Amino acid sequence: MAQWNQLQQLETRYLEQLYHLYSDSFPMELRQFLAPWIESQDWAFAANKESHATLVFHNLLGEIDQQYSRFLQENNVLYQHNLRRIKQHLQSKYLEKPMDIARIVARCLWEEQRLLQTATSAAQDGQAAHPTGTVVTEKQQILEHNLQDIRKRVQDMEQKMKMLENLQDDFDFNYKTLKSQGELSQDLNGNSQAAATRQKMAQLEQMLSALDQLRRQIVTEMGGLLTAMDYVQKNLTDEELADWKRRQQIACIGGPPNICLDRLETWITSLAESQLQIRQQIKKLEELQQKVSYKGDPIIQHRPALEEKIVDLFRNLMKSAFVVERQPCMPMHPDRPLVIKTGVQFTNKVRLLVKFPELNYQLKIKVCIDKESGDVAAIRGSRKFNILGTNTKVMNMEESNNGSLSAEFKHLTLREQRCGNGGRTNSDASLIVTEELHLITFETEVYHQGLKIDLETHSLPVVVISNICQMPNAWASILWYNMLTNHPKNVNFFTKPPVGTWDQVAEVLSWQFSSTTKRGLTIEQLTTLAEKSPGPSFVRLFSLCELFLPVFTQENMAGKGFSFWVWLDNIIDLVKKYILALWNEGYIMGFISKERERAILSPKPPGTFLLRFSESSKEGGITFTWVEKDISGKTQIQSVEPYTKQQLNSMSFADIIMGYKIMDATNILVSPLVYLYPEIPKEEAFGKYCRPEAAPEPDPSDPSNFIQPYLKTKFICVTPCPSVFMDLPDSDLLANGFPGTNSGNTSDLFPMSPRTLDSLMHNEAEANQGHLDSLTLDMDVTSPN
């Protein structure tokens, strides 16, 4: 079944996450219209190769035109309009940058696959995958039971209010009747009336007593009902909603996906409706009291307190129900929310978890940044910003996919306010740019049933950068904040940042891989990282030791000119952009100490190799290490110089592994890579990721096809044998087609014709009889005319 069709069958909570993947950058309508074609393209390859990205982009425009023709035949005006608008947007935004749209689509498709896997695992494992699943379910069942009980008690109260009104009407009628007949003395307890009159008065007193008793019962039950509402409301806001906000924090830094808000919205809406019903009943008590009152009337005594209590409950519930459903995020960096670059658009989404249709298009949301509110104010010395773009919007139910009351801001940008000292106020306590925290605030007013309620909510603290090179350290600050605190507005956090234990840091580091790939870090990989992290205590007690933020992001690793985080962040980028498929397959061991590497490879037969990340490359590099035997039969462990992003731009790592050769002492080209550790044949592991060049079939009717065509060339990686060439000058090495010792790399890409490659690999015995003169370095070879 096609991936898009599978997604449509998921539960609502997963569909909510799916909706969040799409925006104007890649509209969901386009995903729906062209689902089979989109899934048939290799967007990951296009994201790393501009020529292929250009081809795919133009094919995409062609598919849009074909779909437009179908809608034209069907006379579907709405879809025609939407497709025309989408095509114009794509052309204006991506015509010169086709790799950008390829990256966005690749990311969406990968997130879809991850969502399907999550849903499948949850269906198979149930609550067993989550150790607290049973507790959560029991809490939810109790909460739902309490809400049902409140709704039932509210309905019962409605019936009692009708009984009270009927009883009061009877009493009022009888009282006024007696009064109109002049049979009432100055008070109801007089003894001067006739027997018939006294009998009527006795009945009236009984009715008044029953009326008083029912009033007292209703007032007492209302007090108990408000207490129950207060208890359930605390469970909803202080526990369930607080848990959701904490899960949202964790999801922002790569943790498990957050659950959607639909269930919370149902609960909160149910409670809000019950509160409004009780408020109307309290108002009804006031009306009844104004018609009939007497000494010791319980309504006069208790109604004001009940009114104040229900208004406070409803106000607080509405304020808590106003939340940031989607935290600030730049669309081109969906995996790194809460980091915003000045001048670059970012998006937010707010939602009111009280689903009242009468509020549709009634709430106007205003956005601002660093609004001082009580003790929550930006630290002195921080930069100041203005929000540009559409910073006001009306909440409505039409934009959301489930009819919730929400507002999505898609076109916001920040611009720094310039002043004499570069945008900062005079202060000695100013933080560095990537440790300044700012709050984005959303405000509105609710007018409902005579109440005016001011609503305000905040984003999680964001870091504002002015250059993309600041992204790694800004993201480290976001990780540190959300890892160590659940305080929603602590903008002064980095004036004295708390320390984190390695266990906390390790979990977050693993999330950086699992959130963008299909595979997190193993205990062994994390142990290796702990040993490489700066700080002497790591080697001894890295499970419990404390790690300071400057050590994590600023201090250089031992013997290196860069920090631990810069090194790791570049490896994460390398994995996502160049070796994602191999990492997902588990073929890359990645982080392993040299001692461990030697220990596991030494017992293996020659040709066994493993893949690991470079420890010396700041920009991120990957290498392979293999086993070989020297002439005496002694085991040797060899490693090639790491391949960096620049080289992997030219050739995929799978192709490099499949084509890698060594020129041995007898000038024979041999491949030292045979089995991927522990014993997977190289062809089985990497063959499917290589891209064979398919030659087109010649057209026999075309005379030009009788002309000898160019010979095909193939890039391979060749490492000269150090023992043979280490004493030769660079001029001799270069003359023979080998890289010199000063070339900066012991492995280069050599283009050679198939004829030359065959001659090198034809027969080892024949090759041993003499030395090769040179390697063919011409890209294209033609036969003479």
PDB file of C-alpha atoms in Angstrom, residues 534-658:
ATOM      1  CA  PRO A 534      36.140  17.212  28.055  1.00  0.00           C
ATOM      2  CA  GLY A 535      36.557  17.144  31.808  1.00  0.00           C
ATOM      3  CA  PRO A 536      38.714  14.760  33.849  1.00  0.00           C
ATOM      4  CA  SER A 537      35.806  13.266  35.767  1.00  0.00           C
ATOM      5  CA  PHE A 538      34.296  11.746  32.616  1.00  0.00           C
ATOM      6  CA  VAL A 539      36.791   8.926  32.422  1.00  0.00           C
ATOM      7  CA  ARG A 540      36.003   7.817  35.950  1.00  0.00           C
ATOM      8  CA  LEU A 541      32.346   8.493  36.668  1.00  0.00           C
ATOM      9  CA  PHE A 542      30.780   9.684  33.446  1.00  0.00           C
ATOM     10  CA  SER A 543      27.401   8.225  34.408  1.00  0.00           C
ATOM     11  CA  LEU A 544      27.036  10.533  37.416  1.00  0.00           C
ATOM     12  CA  CYS A 545      29.495  13.308  36.711  1.00  0.00           C
ATOM     13  CA  GLU A 546      28.442  16.880  36.169  1.00  0.00           C
ATOM     14  CA  LEU A 547      28.916  18.657  32.875  1.00  0.00           C
ATOM     15  CA  PHE A 548      28.979  22.421  32.530  1.00  0.00           C
ATOM     16  CA  LEU A 549      27.635  24.154  29.455  1.00  0.00           C
ATOM     17  CA  PRO A 550      30.900  25.997  28.594  1.00  0.00           C
ATOM     18  CA  VAL A 551      32.736  22.657  28.722  1.00  0.00           C
ATOM     19  CA  PHE A 552      30.139  21.205  26.389  1.00  0.00           C
ATOM     20  CA  THR A 553      30.100  24.002  23.795  1.00  0.00           C
ATOM     21  CA  GLN A 554      33.221  26.164  24.165  1.00  0.00           C
ATOM     22  CA  GLU A 555      36.192  24.296  25.630  1.00  0.00           C
ATOM     23  CA  ASN A 556      38.284  22.372  23.123  1.00  0.00           C
ATOM     24  CA  MET A 557      38.657  18.633  23.383  1.00  0.00           C
ATOM     25  CA  ALA A 558      42.040  17.314  24.406  1.00  0.00           C
ATOM     26  CA  GLY A 559      44.509  17.786  21.568  1.00  0.00           C
ATOM     27  CA  LYS A 560      41.868  19.296  19.291  1.00  0.00           C
ATOM     28  CA  GLY A 561      41.184  22.835  18.168  1.00  0.00           C
ATOM     29  CA  PHE A 562      37.405  22.590  18.505  1.00  0.00           C
ATOM     30  CA  SER A 563      34.763  21.806  21.110  1.00  0.00           C
ATOM     31  CA  PHE A 564      32.971  18.541  21.689  1.00  0.00           C
ATOM     32  CA  TRP A 565      29.623  19.956  20.550  1.00  0.00           C
ATOM     33  CA  VAL A 566      30.981  21.500  17.317  1.00  0.00           C
ATOM     34  CA  TRP A 567      32.524  18.141  16.410  1.00  0.00           C
ATOM     35  CA  LEU A 568      29.377  16.156  17.216  1.00  0.00           C
ATOM     36  CA  ASP A 569      27.009  18.625  15.537  1.00  0.00           C
ATOM     37  CA  ASN A 570      28.947  18.383  12.285  1.00  0.00           C
ATOM     38  CA  ILE A 571      28.798  14.592  12.457  1.00  0.00           C
ATOM     39  CA  ILE A 572      25.005  14.802  12.877  1.00  0.00           C
ATOM     40  CA  ASP A 573      24.882  17.030   9.786  1.00  0.00           C
ATOM     41  CA  LEU A 574      27.128  14.584   7.890  1.00  0.00           C
ATOM     42  CA  VAL A 575      24.820  11.683   8.722  1.00  0.00           C
ATOM     43  CA  LYS A 576      21.642  13.524   7.687  1.00  0.00           C
ATOM     44  CA  LYS A 577      22.964  14.808   4.378  1.00  0.00           C
ATOM     45  CA  TYR A 578      25.360  12.160   3.098  1.00  0.00           C
ATOM     46  CA  ILE A 579      25.160   8.766   4.809  1.00  0.00           C
ATOM     47  CA  LEU A 580      21.612   8.604   6.152  1.00  0.00           C
ATOM     48  CA  ALA A 581      20.675   5.284   4.521  1.00  0.00           C
ATOM     49  CA  LEU A 582      23.836   3.549   5.732  1.00  0.00           C
ATOM     50  CA  TRP A 583      23.300   4.866   9.261  1.00  0.00           C
ATOM     51  CA  ASN A 584      19.671   3.719   9.272  1.00  0.00           C
ATOM     52  CA  GLU A 585      20.777   0.232   8.207  1.00  0.00           C
ATOM     53  CA  GLY A 586      23.117   0.057  11.198  1.00  0.00           C
ATOM     54  CA  TYR A 587      26.181  -0.327   8.968  1.00  0.00           C
ATOM     55  CA  ILE A 588      28.056   2.558  10.601  1.00  0.00           C
ATOM     56  CA  MET A 589      29.615   1.784  13.973  1.00  0.00           C
ATOM     57  CA  GLY A 590      30.354   5.475  14.208  1.00  0.00           C
ATOM     58  CA  PHE A 591      31.700   6.135  17.678  1.00  0.00           C
ATOM     59  CA  ILE A 592      34.264   3.608  18.797  1.00  0.00           C
ATOM     60  CA  SER A 593      37.593   3.956  20.571  1.00  0.00           C
ATOM     61  CA  LYS A 594      40.753   2.883  18.751  1.00  0.00           C
ATOM     62  CA  GLU A 595      41.424   0.306  21.446  1.00  0.00           C
ATOM     63  CA  ARG A 596      37.984  -1.224  20.997  1.00  0.00           C
ATOM     64  CA  GLU A 597      38.339  -1.036  17.224  1.00  0.00           C
ATOM     65  CA  ARG A 598      41.601  -3.011  17.297  1.00  0.00           C
ATOM     66  CA  ALA A 599      40.174  -5.516  19.785  1.00  0.00           C
ATOM     67  CA  ILE A 600      37.157  -6.458  17.643  1.00  0.00           C
ATOM     68  CA  LEU A 601      38.955  -6.405  14.276  1.00  0.00           C
ATOM     69  CA  SER A 602      42.136  -8.300  15.166  1.00  0.00           C
ATOM     70  CA  PRO A 603      40.493 -11.763  15.389  1.00  0.00           C
ATOM     71  CA  LYS A 604      38.695 -11.243  12.084  1.00  0.00           C
ATOM     72  CA  PRO A 605      39.959 -12.461   8.698  1.00  0.00           C
ATOM     73  CA  PRO A 606      41.700 -10.039   6.297  1.00  0.00           C
ATOM     74  CA  GLY A 607      39.273  -7.804   4.438  1.00  0.00           C
ATOM     75  CA  THR A 608      36.958  -7.282   7.427  1.00  0.00           C
ATOM     76  CA  PHE A 609      36.269  -3.585   7.922  1.00  0.00           C
ATOM     77  CA  LEU A 610      34.117  -1.197   9.909  1.00  0.00           C
ATOM     78  CA  LEU A 611      32.960   2.387   9.459  1.00  0.00           C
ATOM     79  CA  ARG A 612      33.583   5.036  12.087  1.00  0.00           C
ATOM     80  CA  PHE A 613      33.554   8.797  12.424  1.00  0.00           C
ATOM     81  CA  SER A 614      36.740  10.793  12.367  1.00  0.00           C
ATOM     82  CA  GLU A 615      37.942  12.213  15.674  1.00  0.00           C
ATOM     83  CA  SER A 616      40.207  14.775  14.062  1.00  0.00           C
ATOM     84  CA  SER A 617      37.878  16.411  11.525  1.00  0.00           C
ATOM     85  CA  LYS A 618      36.092  19.496  12.843  1.00  0.00           C
ATOM     86  CA  GLU A 619      33.696  19.601   9.872  1.00  0.00           C
ATOM     87  CA  GLY A 620      32.701  15.959  10.235  1.00  0.00           C
ATOM     88  CA  GLY A 621      34.376  13.038   8.516  1.00  0.00           C
ATOM     89  CA  ILE A 622      33.939   9.288   8.146  1.00  0.00           C
ATOM     90  CA  THR A 623      36.557   6.634   7.532  1.00  0.00           C
ATOM     91  CA  PHE A 624      36.875   2.876   7.343  1.00  0.00           C
ATOM     92  CA  THR A 625      39.342   0.616   9.110  1.00  0.00           C
ATOM     93  CA  TRP A 626      40.212  -2.853   7.849  1.00  0.00           C
ATOM     94  CA  VAL A 627      42.255  -5.947   8.670  1.00  0.00           C
ATOM     95  CA  GLU A 628      45.142  -7.079   6.490  1.00  0.00           C
ATOM     96  CA  LYS A 629      48.149  -9.362   6.775  1.00  0.00           C
ATOM     97  CA  ASP A 630      51.707  -8.268   6.031  1.00  0.00           C
ATOM     98  CA  ILE A 631      54.293 -10.454   4.293  1.00  0.00           C
ATOM     99  CA  SER A 632      55.181 -12.165   7.543  1.00  0.00           C
ATOM    100  CA  GLY A 633      51.514 -12.933   8.251  1.00  0.00           C
ATOM    101  CA  LYS A 634      51.199 -10.444  11.049  1.00  0.00           C
ATOM    102  CA  THR A 635      47.803  -8.779  11.447  1.00  0.00           C
ATOM    103  CA  GLN A 636      47.740  -5.102  10.517  1.00  0.00           C
ATOM    104  CA  ILE A 637      44.901  -2.629  11.204  1.00  0.00           C
ATOM    105  CA  GLN A 638      44.743   0.100   8.542  1.00  0.00           C
ATOM    106  CA  SER A 639      42.559   3.198   8.237  1.00  0.00           C
ATOM    107  CA  VAL A 640      42.029   5.509   5.308  1.00  0.00           C
ATOM    108  CA  GLU A 641      42.120   9.266   5.725  1.00  0.00           C
ATOM    109  CA  PRO A 642      38.576  10.443   6.541  1.00  0.00           C
ATOM    110  CA  TYR A 643      36.173  11.468   3.817  1.00  0.00           C
ATOM    111  CA  THR A 644      34.565  14.845   4.393  1.00  0.00           C
ATOM    112  CA  LYS A 645      31.412  16.508   3.111  1.00  0.00           C
ATOM    113  CA  GLN A 646      33.346  18.076   0.237  1.00  0.00           C
ATOM    114  CA  GLN A 647      34.392  14.677  -1.093  1.00  0.00           C
ATOM    115  CA  LEU A 648      31.029  13.066  -0.436  1.00  0.00           C
ATOM    116  CA  ASN A 649      29.459  15.800  -2.554  1.00  0.00           C
ATOM    117  CA  SER A 650      31.314  14.313  -5.515  1.00  0.00           C
ATOM    118  CA  MET A 651      30.742  10.640  -4.821  1.00  0.00           C
ATOM    119  CA  SER A 652      28.493   8.673  -2.486  1.00  0.00           C
ATOM    120  CA  PHE A 653      30.150   6.848   0.378  1.00  0.00           C
ATOM    121  CA  ALA A 654      28.702   3.533  -0.827  1.00  0.00           C
ATOM    122  CA  ASP A 655      30.360   4.040  -4.233  1.00  0.00           C
ATOM    123  CA  ILE A 656      33.625   4.925  -2.514  1.00  0.00           C
ATOM    124  CA  ILE A 657      33.550   1.709  -0.480  1.00  0.00           C
ATOM    125  CA  MET A 658      32.626  -0.455  -3.459  1.00  0.00           C
TER     126      MET A 658
END
